[in-house]
CSV table of N, CA and C in Angstrom, one decimal:
chain,number,residue,atom,x,y,z
A,23,MET,N,92.3,83.3,108.4
A,23,MET,CA,92.1,83.5,106.8
A,23,MET,C,90.9,84.8,107.5
A,24,VAL,N,90.8,86.1,106.3
A,24,VAL,CA,90.1,87.0,106.6
A,24,VAL,C,89.8,86.9,104.8
A,25,SER,N,88.0,86.9,104.9
A,25,SER,CA,87.5,87.1,103.8
A,25,SER,C,86.3,88.8,103.4
A,26,LEU,N,86.3,89.3,102.5
A,26,LEU,CA,84.8,90.2,102.1
A,26,LEU,C,84.4,90.0,101.4
A,27,GLY,N,83.7,89.6,102.0
A,27,GLY,CA,82.4,88.4,101.1
A,27,GLY,C,83.2,87.2,100.0
A,28,GLN,N,83.4,87.4,98.7
A,28,GLN,CA,84.5,86.6,98.1
A,28,GLN,C,85.2,87.0,97.2
A,29,LEU,N,85.6,88.9,97.1
A,29,LEU,CA,85.8,89.5,96.6
A,29,LEU,C,87.7,89.7,96.8
A,30,PHE,N,88.0,89.4,98.0
A,30,PHE,CA,89.7,88.8,98.4
A,30,PHE,C,89.3,88.1,99.1
A,31,THR,N,90.2,87.4,99.4
A,31,THR,CA,90.6,86.3,101.0
A,31,THR,C,92.3,86.7,101.6
A,32,ILE,N,92.4,86.7,102.7
A,32,ILE,CA,94.4,86.7,103.3
A,32,ILE,C,94.6,85.7,104.3
A,33,ASP,N,95.3,85.3,103.5
A,33,ASP,CA,95.6,84.6,105.0
A,33,ASP,C,97.1,84.3,105.5
A,34,ILE,N,97.3,84.7,106.4
A,34,ILE,CA,98.9,84.9,106.9
A,34,ILE,C,99.8,83.2,108.3
A,35,ALA,N,100.8,82.7,107.1
A,35,ALA,CA,101.5,81.7,107.9
A,35,ALA,C,102.8,82.3,108.9
A,36,PRO,N,102.8,82.1,109.8
A,36,PRO,CA,102.9,83.2,110.2
A,36,PRO,C,104.8,82.7,110.4
A,37,ALA,N,104.9,81.6,111.1
A,37,ALA,CA,105.8,80.7,110.2
A,37,ALA,C,106.4,80.8,109.6
A,38,GLU,N,106.2,81.0,108.8
A,38,GLU,CA,106.3,80.6,107.5
A,38,GLU,C,106.9,81.8,106.5
A,39,HIS,N,106.3,83.5,107.5
A,39,HIS,CA,106.3,84.6,106.8
A,39,HIS,C,106.1,84.7,106.1
A,40,LEU,N,104.9,84.1,105.1
A,40,LEU,CA,104.2,84.6,104.7
A,40,LEU,C,102.4,84.8,104.3
A,41,VAL,N,102.3,85.1,103.7
A,41,VAL,CA,100.8,86.5,103.2
A,41,VAL,C,100.5,85.6,101.5
A,42,ARG,N,99.0,85.3,102.4
A,42,ARG,CA,99.6,84.9,101.4
A,42,ARG,C,97.8,85.8,100.7
A,43,VAL,N,97.1,86.1,99.4
A,43,VAL,CA,96.3,86.7,98.8
A,43,VAL,C,95.6,86.5,98.0
A,44,ALA,N,94.0,86.1,97.6
A,44,ALA,CA,93.8,85.5,96.7
A,44,ALA,C,92.9,86.5,96.3
A,45,ILE,N,92.2,87.9,95.3
A,45,ILE,CA,91.8,88.4,94.9
A,45,ILE,C,90.8,87.8,94.0
A,46,VAL,N,89.5,88.0,93.2
A,46,VAL,CA,88.5,86.8,93.9
A,46,VAL,C,87.1,88.1,92.5
A,47,GLY,N,86.7,88.3,91.3
A,47,GLY,CA,85.9,88.8,91.1
A,47,GLY,C,86.2,90.6,90.0
A,48,TYR,N,85.2,91.2,90.3
A,48,TYR,CA,85.0,92.0,90.0
A,48,TYR,C,84.9,92.9,91.1
A,49,TRP,N,85.7,93.6,91.7
A,49,TRP,CA,85.7,95.5,92.3
A,49,TRP,C,85.0,95.9,92.3
A,50,TYR,N,84.7,96.5,93.6
A,50,TYR,CA,83.6,98.0,93.7
A,50,TYR,C,85.1,99.1,94.0
A,51,ASP,N,85.3,100.3,93.2
A,51,ASP,CA,85.3,101.5,93.5
A,51,ASP,C,85.8,101.5,95.1
A,52,ALA,N,85.5,101.1,96.2
A,52,ALA,CA,85.5,101.1,97.2
A,52,ALA,C,86.2,99.3,97.7
A,53,THR,N,86.2,98.5,97.0
A,53,THR,CA,87.0,97.6,97.4
A,53,THR,C,88.3,97.3,97.8
A,54,PRO,N,89.1,98.6,97.2
A,54,PRO,CA,90.7,98.5,97.5
A,54,PRO,C,91.0,99.1,98.7
A,55,ALA,N,90.5,100.0,99.2
A,55,ALA,CA,90.5,100.7,100.0
A,55,ALA,C,90.6,99.6,101.4
A,56,SER,N,89.0,98.8,101.6
A,56,SER,CA,88.7,98.1,102.3
A,56,SER,C,89.8,96.7,102.3
A,57,PHE,N,90.7,96.4,101.2
A,57,PHE,CA,91.5,95.8,101.1
A,57,PHE,C,92.6,95.5,101.5
A,58,ALA,N,93.3,97.5,102.0
A,58,ALA,CA,94.6,97.6,102.3
A,58,ALA,C,94.1,97.6,103.9
A,59,ALA,N,92.9,98.1,104.5
A,59,ALA,CA,93.1,98.3,105.5
A,59,ALA,C,92.7,97.3,105.9
A,60,GLU,N,92.3,96.0,105.5
A,60,GLU,CA,92.3,94.6,106.0
A,60,GLU,C,93.2,94.7,106.5
A,61,LEU,N,94.3,94.4,104.9
A,61,LEU,CA,95.6,93.3,104.8
A,61,LEU,C,96.5,94.7,106.2
A,62,GLU,N,96.5,95.6,106.8
A,62,GLU,CA,97.4,96.4,107.5
A,62,GLU,C,96.9,95.7,108.7
A,63,ARG,N,96.1,95.5,108.5
A,63,ARG,CA,95.2,95.0,110.0
A,63,ARG,C,95.7,93.7,110.3
A,64,SER,N,95.0,93.1,109.0
A,64,SER,CA,95.8,91.6,109.6
A,64,SER,C,97.6,91.3,109.8
A,65,VAL,N,97.9,92.5,109.3
A,65,VAL,CA,99.4,92.0,108.5
A,65,VAL,C,100.2,92.3,110.1
A,66,VAL,N,99.6,94.1,111.6
A,66,VAL,CA,99.8,94.6,112.0
A,66,VAL,C,99.5,93.1,113.5
A,67,GLN,N,98.4,92.6,113.1
A,67,GLN,CA,97.8,91.8,114.1
A,67,GLN,C,98.4,90.5,114.3
A,68,VAL,N,99.3,90.2,112.9
A,68,VAL,CA,100.2,88.7,112.9
A,68,VAL,C,102.1,89.2,113.5
A,69,GLY,N,102.4,91.0,113.4
A,69,GLY,CA,103.0,91.2,113.6
A,69,GLY,C,104.7,90.4,113.1
A,70,CYS,N,105.0,90.8,112.7
A,70,CYS,CA,105.6,90.0,111.4
A,70,CYS,C,106.7,91.5,110.4
A,71,GLY,N,105.9,92.4,110.6
A,71,GLY,CA,106.5,93.5,110.0
A,71,GLY,C,106.8,92.8,108.4
A,72,SER,N,108.4,93.6,108.5
A,72,SER,CA,108.6,93.8,107.1
A,72,SER,C,109.6,92.5,106.2
A,73,GLN,N,109.9,92.3,107.6
A,73,GLN,CA,110.5,90.2,107.2
A,73,GLN,C,108.9,89.2,106.2
A,74,LEU,N,107.7,90.0,105.4
A,74,LEU,CA,106.4,88.8,105.1
A,74,LEU,C,107.1,89.1,103.9
A,75,PHE,N,106.7,87.5,103.2
A,75,PHE,CA,107.1,87.4,101.3
A,75,PHE,C,105.1,87.2,101.6
A,76,TYR,N,104.6,88.4,100.0
A,76,TYR,CA,104.4,88.2,99.8
A,76,TYR,C,102.7,87.0,98.8
A,77,LEU,N,102.1,86.8,98.5
A,77,LEU,CA,102.4,85.3,97.4
A,77,LEU,C,100.5,86.5,97.3
A,78,ILE,N,100.5,86.6,95.7
A,78,ILE,CA,98.9,87.6,95.2
A,78,ILE,C,98.6,87.4,94.3
A,79,ASP,N,97.3,86.4,94.6
A,79,ASP,CA,96.4,85.2,93.3
A,79,ASP,C,96.0,86.4,92.6
A,80,CYS,N,95.6,86.9,91.7
A,80,CYS,CA,94.8,87.4,90.7
A,80,CYS,C,94.2,86.8,89.8
A,81,ARG,N,94.2,85.3,89.6
A,81,ARG,CA,93.7,84.6,88.7
A,81,ARG,C,91.8,84.4,87.6
A,82,GLU,N,91.3,84.3,89.5
A,82,GLU,CA,89.8,85.0,90.0
A,82,GLU,C,89.7,85.7,89.4
A,83,SER,N,90.7,87.1,89.5
A,83,SER,CA,90.1,88.6,89.4
A,83,SER,C,89.4,88.8,88.2
A,84,SER,N,88.0,89.7,88.0
A,84,SER,CA,87.8,90.2,86.4
A,84,SER,C,89.2,91.4,85.9
A,85,VAL,N,88.7,92.4,84.8
A,85,VAL,CA,88.9,92.6,84.7
A,85,VAL,C,89.1,94.0,85.2
A,86,GLN,N,89.6,94.7,85.5
A,86,GLN,CA,88.8,96.0,86.3
A,86,GLN,C,89.2,97.2,86.2
A,87,SER,N,88.4,98.5,86.3
A,87,SER,CA,88.1,99.5,86.1
A,87,SER,C,89.8,100.0,85.9
A,88,ALA,N,89.8,101.2,85.5
A,88,ALA,CA,91.1,102.3,85.5
A,88,ALA,C,91.3,102.6,87.1
A,89,ALA,N,90.4,102.9,88.0
A,89,ALA,CA,89.7,103.6,88.7
A,89,ALA,C,90.8,102.5,90.1
A,90,VAL,N,89.7,101.2,89.9
A,90,VAL,CA,90.2,100.0,90.6
A,90,VAL,C,91.8,100.0,90.1
A,91,ILE,N,92.3,100.1,89.6
A,91,ILE,CA,93.9,98.9,88.9
A,91,ILE,C,94.5,100.1,89.6
A,92,ASN,N,94.3,102.4,89.5
A,92,ASN,CA,95.1,102.9,90.4
A,92,ASN,C,95.4,102.9,91.3
A,93,GLN,N,94.1,102.1,92.8
A,93,GLN,CA,94.7,101.8,93.7
A,93,GLN,C,95.1,100.9,94.0
A,94,PHE,N,94.9,99.5,93.1
A,94,PHE,CA,95.6,98.5,93.3
A,94,PHE,C,97.7,98.7,94.1
A,95,LEU,N,97.2,99.7,92.2
A,95,LEU,CA,99.2,99.9,92.5
A,95,LEU,C,99.5,100.8,93.9
A,96,GLU,N,99.0,101.8,93.7
A,96,GLU,CA,99.6,101.9,94.9
A,96,GLU,C,99.3,101.2,97.0
A,97,ILE,N,97.9,100.3,96.7
A,97,ILE,CA,98.7,99.5,97.6
A,97,ILE,C,99.9,98.6,96.8
A,98,SER,N,100.0,97.5,96.5
A,98,SER,CA,101.1,97.7,95.8
A,98,SER,C,102.7,97.8,96.0
A,99,ASN,N,102.2,99.1,95.4
A,99,ASN,CA,104.1,100.2,96.1
A,99,ASN,C,103.7,100.0,98.0
A,100,GLN,N,102.5,99.7,98.2
A,100,GLN,CA,102.9,100.0,99.7
A,100,GLN,C,103.3,99.0,99.6
A,101,ILE,N,103.0,97.2,100.3
A,101,ILE,CA,103.3,96.3,99.8
A,101,ILE,C,104.7,96.2,99.3
A,102,ALA,N,105.6,96.0,98.0
A,102,ALA,CA,106.7,96.2,98.3
A,102,ALA,C,107.7,97.4,98.5
A,103,LYS,N,106.7,98.4,99.6
A,103,LYS,CA,108.0,99.0,100.9
A,103,LYS,C,109.0,98.6,101.6
A,104,ARG,N,106.9,97.0,102.3
A,104,ARG,CA,108.3,96.4,103.4
A,104,ARG,C,108.6,94.8,103.4
A,105,ALA,N,107.9,94.7,101.6
A,105,ALA,CA,107.8,93.2,101.8
A,105,ALA,C,109.5,92.7,101.1
A,106,GLN,N,110.0,90.9,102.2
A,106,GLN,CA,110.4,90.6,101.9
A,106,GLN,C,110.9,90.2,100.0
A,107,ARG,N,109.4,89.8,99.7
A,107,ARG,CA,109.5,89.6,97.8
A,107,ARG,C,108.3,89.6,97.7
A,108,VAL,N,107.4,90.5,96.9
A,108,VAL,CA,105.8,90.0,96.2
A,108,VAL,C,105.9,89.1,94.9
A,109,ALA,N,105.0,88.4,95.1
A,109,ALA,CA,105.1,87.4,93.9
A,109,ALA,C,103.3,87.7,93.3
A,110,LEU,N,103.3,88.0,91.8
A,110,LEU,CA,102.1,88.2,91.7
A,110,LEU,C,101.6,86.8,90.8
A,111,VAL,N,100.5,86.3,90.9
A,111,VAL,CA,100.2,85.1,89.8
A,111,VAL,C,99.0,86.3,89.5
A,112,VAL,N,98.6,85.8,88.2
A,112,VAL,CA,98.5,85.9,87.5
A,112,VAL,C,97.9,85.4,85.7
A,113,SER,N,96.6,85.1,85.1
A,113,SER,CA,96.3,84.1,84.1
A,113,SER,C,96.8,84.5,83.3
A,114,SER,N,97.6,83.8,82.7
A,114,SER,CA,98.5,84.4,81.5
A,114,SER,C,98.2,84.9,79.7
A,115,THR,N,96.8,84.2,79.7
A,115,THR,CA,95.5,85.2,79.1
A,115,THR,C,95.7,86.7,79.5
A,116,LEU,N,95.6,86.9,80.7
A,116,LEU,CA,95.1,88.4,80.9
A,116,LEU,C,96.1,88.9,80.9
A,117,LEU,N,97.9,88.3,80.7
A,117,LEU,CA,99.2,89.2,81.1
A,117,LEU,C,99.2,88.8,78.9
A,118,LYS,N,98.9,88.8,78.3
A,118,LYS,CA,99.1,89.2,76.9
A,118,LYS,C,97.9,90.3,76.6
A,119,LEU,N,97.4,90.3,76.9
A,119,LEU,CA,96.7,91.9,76.8
A,119,LEU,C,97.8,92.8,77.0
């Protein structure tokens, strides 16, 4: 499992081809780039390629700035291009906003 401070964790289960990501707290403008680099490094290290399923848990995330959201959307698009499936878990309160 990889963790940057307490802003995100990345846990890969190679046997299940599953990438679990937890996003926590408020991200600074530089955090998405660090997250993307660490995610890429972790996925390449496991070597499962495009056979991975992603579960991204955002329930403990704060409301983010527009700059962070735009960067996260770019990262999400890159994930979606190479993943079997992507599931995003969000708080129902946040979803209604």
